[in-house]
Amino acid sequence: MSETNDTEETKESSNGKTLSLRRTVESGHVKQNFSHGRSRSVLVEKKRKRAISSPGQEAKPKAEPVKPKAEPVVEQAKAAPAEDKDKQRSGAVLRTLTDEEKDARAQALADAKIRDVEDQERAVEDAKKQEVEDELTKTQREEEAAREAEEQARLEQEALLQKAEEEASQQTADEAKGKTVRSTPAESAPKRKKGRVEEQKPASTRKTDAPRRRGKLTIANALDDSPRQRSLASIRRQRAREKKQASMGDTQAKRAREVVIPEVITVQELANRMAERAVDIIKFLMKEDQMVKINDVIDTDMAQLIVEEFGHIAKRVSEADVEEGLLGEDDDPKTLKSRPPVVTVMGHVDHGKTSLLDALRQTKVTAGEAGGITQHIGAYQVELDDGHKITFLDTPGHEAFSAMRARGAKATDLVILVVAADDGVMPQTVEAINHAKAAEVPMIIAINKIDKPEADATRVRNELLQHEIVPESLGGDVLEIEVSATQGTNLDKLLEIITLQSEVLELTANPDRYADGIVVEAKLDRGRGPLGTVLVQRGTLRVGDIIVAGAEWGKVRALINDTGENINEAGPSMPVEVLGLNGAPEAGDQFAVVETEARAREITEYRQRKRRDLRTGGASERASLENMMSQLQEAGIQEFPILVKADVQGSAEAIIGALDKLGTDEVRAAIVHTGVGGITESDIALAAASNAVVMGFNVRANAQAREAADRDHTEIRYYSVIYNLIDDVKAAMSGMLSPTLREEFLGNAEILEVFNVSKIGKVAGCRVTEGNVKRGAHVRLIRDDVVIHEGKLSTLKRFKDEVKEVNSGQECGMAFENYQDMKPGDVIECFDVEEIERTL
C-alpha cells in the first residue's frame, strides 16, 4: 500500500467488500517568529489512529482514551476465534500482527513495567525526603518557639527590674523631700497617676541609658538600701564560667601525663612537658629551699620528684638511648645456619705469621710489607678443596701493635699462635697468649721454622708450660703442630685441625637479617675516598645498605673481597672492603646496618659529640683546686709537637700509643693532629702554626704541601717502618731533656781576716785547708754549718798577683761576685758543676 496525497484510500478485499482507510498522519507548515524580525517555516505532523470501516460507512474520527504503547502479544492460534467473532459482529477483517510488531509490543510492555517500578521507588524516596523536611521544619519551629519564650522571659524580667527600680527611686525621692502622702484614695490616685506620668520620661531614659549610667553615683543610688539585682545575662555568664572551670579542673585532675626526663632539662621545658605552669614548679622548689629561675637547669632526680609530686608519671631517658636497638635482638635458633670460622694468626714479630698465611693462600703478602714485617691487620678468606671456607686475620707482631692484636682476638673464633722453633717464646708471644685468654677463644699452637737446623720444638713446648699452655703431646688440651711455611710442611694437617675445631664449636649465624660486625681496618684512598675493611659477623651486607661504623656513616657503593673483585653481598664471616663512607672509621669500631639515613645521622652525631667531649678532657667540668695544681705542674713539662699522618687507621693508632709511652715527667710528645691519608696543605698550615714536625708513615705530601712546607720552613719526615719513627722521636725528645748536673768537690778555705780594698770592696784573707781553690769555680759561703751564699769567685790573689789556683796550706785573698757579707771564721767551699746529657 502506498501513501498518496488523498485523504482516503480504498481497496477491494477478497470477499468483495471494499476497505476504506483514512490517512493517519496530517502535515502542515507553521511559521515560527524570532527576535529581530527573524522567522522560519517549521513542518508539523499530526498523527491519529488508523480506523478501518466497512464499505458504505465513513470512518469518523473518534476520541479514544490513550492506551499504553505496549499491549500483550496474543498468539495467532488463540487470536483466530476472537477475530472470527469480530468478523461476525462487525463484518470487518482484522489484520494479524507480524513478528516485528509483537516484539515491539513486548519490549514496550517491559519498558512500561520498568518505568512503573522506577516511579514507585521515586515516590518512596520523595516521601522519605518529605518526612525529613517535615522533621527539620518541626525542629526549627520548636527551636524558634524556645527562643521566643526565652526572649519573652527576658523581657518580662527586665520589665520587673525596671518597675522595681522606678518604685524604689520614687520612694527615695519622696523621702528626700520629706513629704508623706496622707490623702484619700480618690485624691491620691491622680497624684500617683501624675507621679507615674512625671516619672515616665526619666524611666525610659534610664532604660535606654542604663549601660552608660551604670557606674555613676546618684542620689537615688546613694540612698537606695535595697540590694541591686543582677541581670539574667550576667547570671548566665557566671554559670558558664563556673561550669567551664569545674570541667577543666576535673580533666586536669584525672589526666596523668607520661613525662620524659632527659639528662639535662630546664624548669620551662619541664613545665611544658607536664602542661603545668612554670610558676607552680618554682613555688614547689622554693618550698624545697631551692631558689631557681625559669631558665635554670635542674638535675634528673629533682625533675623526677617534681613530676611525681604533680601527679604525673616520670620516664627518665639518657642521651645514649639513641643507640638502643642498633645491633638488633638475638636470633631465633631456628634461623641460624653454619658459617665459616674466623681464625686470627698471632705471635712475635718475625716468627713467620704472614709467611704461613701466604703459604695457605698461595700468595706473597710479605714481599709487599716494608722491612718484611706486617704493619697492617689483614683479612683473607681461603676456600679448601672440599668446599669449606676459612677466614684468616693476620695481626702485626711488633709491640706497638698491641691494640691490633687485642682487636683481632675479640673478633675471632680460633687463634693460631705461631712460635718460631729456633727462637722460642718471646714477649709478644706472651702478649698474644694473654689476649687469647682474655677473649676466651680456643688456641692452636703452630711451631714454625722446623726446617732450620737450630729448630727445637721441645724447647718451645716446655716454654709454653711456663705460661699455663699445655700442648696435647704433653697431656694437655691445646692442639699443636709443627709446620714450615717455606717448605709447606704439614699445612694440610693444619687446615684439617682448623676444620675439626670449627666443627666442634658449631659456629652458626643468621644470614637473613641486617648485617653487623667489626671494622678490621680503615684508610683514606685518594681516588676512592674513605675505605673500611669490615668483617661481617651476622646478617648479609649488600650494596645500597646504609651502615653506621663508629662515628661515621654512609651508603654502601661497592663491596670488594680480598682478591679485589666486586661483589654484591657479603655473608657471615666474610671480610670485605666497603666504599661509600663519609669518613674513615676507627679500627675496632662496630658497624651495623640501619633503616634510614636520619637514624644514621642521629647516631653518628651523638658519637661524634661524645668523642669530642672526651678529646677536650672534660673542659665543661668545674675547675677545682686539684685540677688547677695539675695544670700548673703540666705547664712546666716540655712538649715535642708532632703531626702524624698514616696510611691506615691501625698504624696511626699504633704510632700514637708508642709515642705516648715515651713521655716522662719533663718531656712528652704532643700529638697536634693525627689522620689517615696523604699530607695536605692544611696539615702543613696546622704544623706551622703549632711548630710541629710532620711525620708521614707510608704516605707522601702532594706538590702544594711541599711548597707550603718550604715556604713555612716546616720539616716533613717520611717513614715506612715503625721502628725508625719511634727511634727518631725518642732521640729528639732526649735532646729536650735538661742535663743532669753533677758536682765535683775541689777544696775548702777558712777566712782569717776581712779587708776593705778600694775599687774592689771586701776581700777575705783565707787559708786553703783542703784540696785547692780555682778562680771562676763555684763557691759556697758556710757559716756555722749553714750555707749563707752560693756563687762564683771574682778574685783570687796570691799576695798581689792574680792566680788561677791555690793549693792546700797556702794563704790567698778571695772576693765573691756581688756579695760582701763575709766574716772571719766562715768557710768557703769550692766545687765544679758537670752537665751530663740524659736520654729517654
Coordinates of N, CA, C and O in Angstrom, one line a residue, residues 518-619:
I518 N 82.4 -6.0 62.7 CA 83.5 -5.2 63.3 C 84.4 -4.6 62.2 O 84.5 -5.2 61.1
V519 N 84.9 -3.4 62.4 CA 85.7 -2.7 61.4 C 87.2 -3.2 61.7 O 87.7 -2.9 62.8
V520 N 87.7 -4.0 60.8 CA 89.1 -4.5 61.0 C 90.1 -3.5 60.7 O 91.1 -3.3 61.5
E521 N 90.0 -2.7 59.7 CA 90.9 -1.7 59.3 C 90.2 -0.6 58.5 O 89.2 -0.8 57.9
A522 N 90.8 0.6 58.5 CA 90.2 1.7 57.8 C 91.4 2.6 57.2 O 92.4 2.7 57.8
K523 N 91.1 3.2 56.1 CA 92.1 4.0 55.4 C 91.4 5.0 54.5 O 90.2 4.9 54.2
L524 N 92.2 6.0 54.0 CA 91.6 7.0 53.1 C 92.4 6.9 51.8 O 93.6 7.2 51.7
D525 N 91.6 6.5 50.8 CA 92.2 6.3 49.4 C 92.0 7.6 48.6 O 90.9 8.2 48.7
R526 N 93.0 8.0 47.9 CA 92.9 9.3 47.2 C 91.9 9.2 46.1 O 91.2 10.2 45.8
G527 N 91.8 8.1 45.4 CA 90.8 8.0 44.3 C 89.5 7.5 44.7 O 88.5 7.9 44.1
R528 N 89.4 6.7 45.8 CA 88.1 6.1 46.1 C 87.5 6.6 47.4 O 86.4 6.3 47.8
G529 N 88.3 7.4 48.1 CA 87.7 8.1 49.3 C 88.0 7.1 50.5 O 88.8 6.2 50.5
P530 N 87.2 7.4 51.6 CA 87.4 6.5 52.8 C 87.0 5.1 52.6 O 85.9 4.8 52.0
L531 N 87.8 4.2 53.0 CA 87.6 2.8 52.9 C 87.6 2.1 54.2 O 88.4 2.5 55.1
G532 N 86.8 1.1 54.4 CA 86.8 0.4 55.7 C 86.8 -1.1 55.4 O 85.9 -1.6 54.6
T533 N 87.7 -1.8 56.0 CA 87.7 -3.3 55.9 C 87.0 -3.8 57.0 O 87.3 -3.7 58.2
V534 N 85.8 -4.5 56.7 CA 84.9 -4.9 57.8 C 84.8 -6.5 57.7 O 85.0 -7.1 56.7
L535 N 84.5 -7.0 58.9 CA 84.2 -8.5 59.0 C 82.8 -8.6 59.4 O 82.4 -8.2 60.5
V536 N 82.0 -9.2 58.5 CA 80.6 -9.4 58.8 C 80.4 -10.6 59.8 O 80.9 -11.7 59.5
Q537 N 79.7 -10.3 60.9 CA 79.6 -11.3 61.9 C 78.1 -11.9 61.8 O 78.0 -13.1 62.1
R538 N 77.1 -11.1 61.6 CA 75.8 -11.6 61.4 C 75.1 -10.9 60.3 O 75.5 -9.8 59.9
G539 N 74.1 -11.6 59.7 CA 73.4 -11.0 58.6 C 74.2 -11.0 57.3 O 75.2 -11.6 57.1
T540 N 73.6 -10.3 56.3 CA 74.2 -10.2 55.0 C 74.3 -8.7 54.6 O 73.3 -8.0 54.6
L541 N 75.5 -8.2 54.3 CA 75.8 -6.9 53.9 C 75.6 -6.8 52.4 O 76.3 -7.5 51.6
R542 N 74.8 -5.8 51.9 CA 74.5 -5.7 50.5 C 74.9 -4.3 50.0 O 74.9 -3.3 50.8
V543 N 75.1 -4.2 48.7 CA 75.3 -2.9 48.1 C 74.0 -2.1 48.2 O 72.9 -2.6 47.9
G544 N 74.1 -0.8 48.6 CA 72.9 0.0 48.8 C 72.5 0.1 50.3 O 71.7 1.0 50.6
D545 N 73.0 -0.7 51.2 CA 72.7 -0.6 52.6 C 73.3 0.6 53.2 O 74.3 1.1 52.8
I546 N 72.6 1.2 54.2 CA 73.0 2.3 55.0 C 73.6 1.8 56.3 O 73.0 1.1 57.0
I547 N 74.9 2.0 56.5 CA 75.6 1.5 57.6 C 76.2 2.6 58.5 O 76.4 3.7 58.0
V548 N 76.3 2.3 59.8 CA 76.9 3.2 60.8 C 78.1 2.4 61.3 O 78.0 1.3 61.8
A549 N 79.3 3.0 61.1 CA 80.6 2.4 61.5 C 81.3 3.4 62.5 O 81.8 4.4 62.0
G550 N 81.1 3.2 63.8 CA 81.7 4.1 64.7 C 81.0 5.4 64.7 O 79.8 5.6 64.8
A551 N 81.8 6.5 64.5 CA 81.2 7.9 64.3 C 81.0 8.3 62.9 O 80.8 9.4 62.6
E552 N 81.1 7.3 62.0 CA 80.9 7.6 60.5 C 79.7 6.8 60.0 O 79.4 5.7 60.6
W553 N 79.1 7.3 58.9 CA 78.1 6.5 58.3 C 78.2 6.7 56.8 O 78.9 7.6 56.3
G554 N 77.4 5.9 56.1 CA 77.4 6.1 54.6 C 76.6 5.0 54.0 O 76.1 4.1 54.6
K555 N 76.4 5.2 52.7 CA 75.6 4.2 51.9 C 76.6 3.4 51.1 O 77.5 3.9 50.4
V556 N 76.5 2.0 51.2 CA 77.5 1.1 50.6 C 77.4 1.3 49.1 O 76.3 1.0 48.5
R557 N 78.5 1.8 48.4 CA 78.5 1.9 47.0 C 79.1 0.7 46.3 O 78.8 0.4 45.2
A558 N 80.0 0.1 47.0 CA 80.7 -1.1 46.4 C 81.2 -2.0 47.5 O 81.6 -1.5 48.6
L559 N 81.3 -3.3 47.2 CA 81.9 -4.3 48.1 C 83.0 -5.0 47.4 O 82.8 -5.5 46.3
I560 N 84.2 -5.0 48.0 CA 85.4 -5.6 47.3 C 85.9 -6.7 48.2 O 86.2 -6.5 49.4
N561 N 86.1 -7.9 47.7 CA 86.6 -9.0 48.5 C 88.1 -9.0 48.6 O 88.7 -8.1 48.1
D562 N 88.7 -10.0 49.2 CA 90.2 -10.0 49.5 C 91.0 -10.2 48.2 O 92.2 -9.9 48.2
T563 N 90.3 -10.6 47.1 CA 91.1 -10.8 45.9 C 90.9 -9.6 44.9 O 91.4 -9.7 43.8
G564 N 90.2 -8.6 45.4 CA 90.0 -7.4 44.6 C 88.8 -7.4 43.7 O 88.7 -6.5 42.8
E565 N 87.9 -8.4 43.8 CA 86.7 -8.5 42.9 C 85.5 -7.8 43.6 O 85.4 -7.8 44.8
N566 N 84.7 -7.2 42.7 CA 83.5 -6.5 43.2 C 82.4 -7.6 43.4 O 82.2 -8.4 42.5
I567 N 81.7 -7.5 44.6 CA 80.7 -8.5 44.8 C 79.4 -7.7 45.3 O 79.5 -6.5 45.6
N568 N 78.3 -8.3 45.2 CA 77.0 -7.6 45.5 C 76.6 -7.8 47.0 O 75.8 -7.0 47.5
E569 N 77.1 -8.8 47.6 CA 76.7 -9.1 49.0 C 77.8 -9.9 49.7 O 78.6 -10.6 49.1
A570 N 77.8 -9.8 51.0 CA 78.8 -10.5 51.8 C 78.1 -11.1 53.0 O 77.4 -10.4 53.8
G571 N 78.2 -12.4 53.2 CA 77.5 -13.1 54.3 C 78.4 -13.1 55.6 O 79.4 -12.5 55.7
P572 N 77.9 -13.9 56.5 CA 78.7 -14.0 57.8 C 80.1 -14.6 57.6 O 80.3 -15.4 56.8
S573 N 81.0 -14.1 58.4 CA 82.4 -14.5 58.5 C 83.1 -14.1 57.2 O 84.2 -14.7 56.9
M574 N 82.7 -13.1 56.4 CA 83.3 -12.8 55.2 C 83.9 -11.4 55.3 O 83.2 -10.4 55.7
P575 N 85.2 -11.2 55.1 CA 85.8 -9.9 55.1 C 85.7 -9.2 53.8 O 85.9 -9.8 52.7
V576 N 85.3 -7.9 53.8 CA 85.1 -7.2 52.6 C 85.6 -5.7 52.8 O 85.6 -5.3 54.0
E577 N 85.9 -5.0 51.7 CA 86.2 -3.6 51.8 C 85.0 -2.8 51.3 O 84.5 -3.1 50.3
V578 N 84.6 -1.9 52.1 CA 83.4 -1.1 51.9 C 83.7 0.3 51.4 O 84.6 1.0 52.0
L579 N 83.1 0.7 50.3 CA 83.2 2.0 49.8 C 81.9 2.8 50.0 O 80.8 2.2 49.8
G580 N 82.0 4.1 50.3 CA 80.8 4.9 50.4 C 80.7 5.6 51.8 O 79.7 6.3 52.0
L581 N 81.6 5.3 52.7 CA 81.5 6.0 54.0 C 81.9 7.5 53.8 O 82.7 7.9 53.0
N582 N 81.3 8.3 54.7 CA 81.7 9.8 54.6 C 82.9 10.1 55.4 O 83.4 11.3 55.3
G583 N 83.6 9.2 56.0 CA 84.8 9.4 56.7 C 85.4 8.0 57.1 O 84.7 7.0 57.1
A584 N 86.7 8.0 57.4 CA 87.4 6.8 57.8 C 87.1 6.5 59.2 O 87.4 7.3 60.1
P585 N 86.4 5.3 59.5 CA 86.2 5.0 60.9 C 87.4 4.5 61.6 O 88.5 4.3 61.0
E586 N 87.3 4.4 62.9 CA 88.4 3.9 63.7 C 88.4 2.3 63.7 O 87.4 1.7 63.7
A587 N 89.6 1.8 63.6 CA 89.7 0.3 63.6 C 89.2 -0.2 64.9 O 89.6 0.3 66.0
G588 N 88.4 -1.3 64.9 CA 87.9 -1.8 66.1 C 86.4 -1.4 66.3 O 85.8 -1.9 67.2
D589 N 85.9 -0.4 65.6 CA 84.6 0.1 65.8 C 83.6 -1.0 65.3 O 83.8 -1.7 64.4
Q590 N 82.4 -1.0 65.9 CA 81.3 -1.8 65.5 C 80.6 -1.2 64.3 O 80.5 0.1 64.3
F591 N 80.2 -2.0 63.4 CA 79.3 -1.4 62.3 C 78.0 -2.2 62.3 O 77.9 -3.3 62.7
A592 N 77.0 -1.5 61.8 CA 75.7 -2.1 61.7 C 74.9 -1.4 60.6 O 75.1 -0.2 60.4
V593 N 73.9 -2.1 60.1 CA 73.1 -1.6 59.0 C 71.8 -1.0 59.7 O 71.2 -1.6 60.6
V594 N 71.4 0.2 59.3 CA 70.2 0.9 59.9 C 69.2 1.1 58.8 O 69.5 0.9 57.6
E595 N 68.0 1.5 59.1 CA 66.9 1.6 58.2 C 66.9 2.8 57.3 O 66.8 2.8 56.1
T596 N 67.2 4.0 58.0 CA 67.1 5.3 57.3 C 68.4 6.1 57.5 O 69.1 5.8 58.4
E597 N 68.5 7.1 56.7 CA 69.7 8.0 56.8 C 69.5 8.9 58.0 O 70.5 9.3 58.7
A598 N 68.3 9.2 58.4 CA 68.0 10.1 59.5 C 68.5 9.4 60.8 O 69.2 10.0 61.7
R599 N 68.3 8.1 61.0 CA 68.7 7.4 62.2 C 70.3 7.3 62.2 O 70.9 7.4 63.2
A600 N 70.8 7.1 61.0 CA 72.3 7.0 60.9 C 72.9 8.4 61.3 O 73.9 8.4 62.1
R601 N 72.4 9.5 60.9 CA 72.9 10.8 61.3 C 72.7 11.0 62.8 O 73.6 11.6 63.4
E602 N 71.6 10.6 63.3 CA 71.4 10.8 64.7 C 72.4 10.1 65.6 O 72.9 10.6 66.5
I603 N 72.7 8.8 65.2 CA 73.7 8.0 66.0 C 75.1 8.6 65.8 O 75.8 8.7 66.8
T604 N 75.5 8.9 64.6 CA 76.8 9.4 64.4 C 77.0 10.8 65.0 O 78.1 11.1 65.6
E605 N 76.0 11.6 65.0 CA 76.2 13.0 65.7 C 76.4 12.8 67.2 O 77.2 13.5 67.8
Y606 N 75.6 11.8 67.8 CA 75.8 11.6 69.2 C 77.2 11.1 69.5 O 77.9 11.5 70.4
R607 N 77.7 10.1 68.7 CA 79.0 9.6 68.9 C 80.1 10.6 68.7 O 81.1 10.7 69.4
Q608 N 80.0 11.4 67.7 CA 81.0 12.5 67.4 C 81.0 13.5 68.6 O 82.1 13.9 69.0
R609 N 79.8 13.8 69.1 CA 79.8 14.8 70.2 C 80.4 14.1 71.5 O 81.2 14.8 72.2
K610 N 80.2 12.8 71.7 CA 80.8 12.2 72.8 C 82.3 12.1 72.7 O 83.0 12.3 73.7
R611 N 82.8 11.8 71.5 CA 84.3 11.7 71.3 C 84.9 13.1 71.5 O 86.0 13.3 72.0
R612 N 84.2 14.1 71.0 CA 84.7 15.5 71.1 C 84.8 15.9 72.6 O 85.8 16.5 73.0
D613 N 83.9 15.5 73.4 CA 83.9 15.8 74.8 C 85.1 15.1 75.5 O 85.8 15.6 76.4
L614 N 85.3 13.8 75.1 CA 86.4 13.1 75.7 C 87.8 13.7 75.2 O 88.7 13.7 76.0
R615 N 87.8 14.2 74.0 CA 89.1 14.8 73.5 C 89.4 16.1 74.2 O 90.6 16.4 74.4
T616 N 88.4 16.8 74.6 CA 88.7 18.1 75.3 C 89.0 17.9 76.7 O 89.4 18.8 77.5
G617 N 88.9 16.6 77.2 CA 89.3 16.3 78.6 C 88.4 16.8 79.6 O 88.8 17.2 80.7
G618 N 87.1 16.9 79.3 CA 86.1 17.3 80.3 C 86.2 18.8 80.5 O 86.3 19.2 81.7
A619 N 86.4 19.6 79.5 CA 86.5 21.1 79.7 C 85.3 21.7 80.3 O 85.4 22.8 80.9

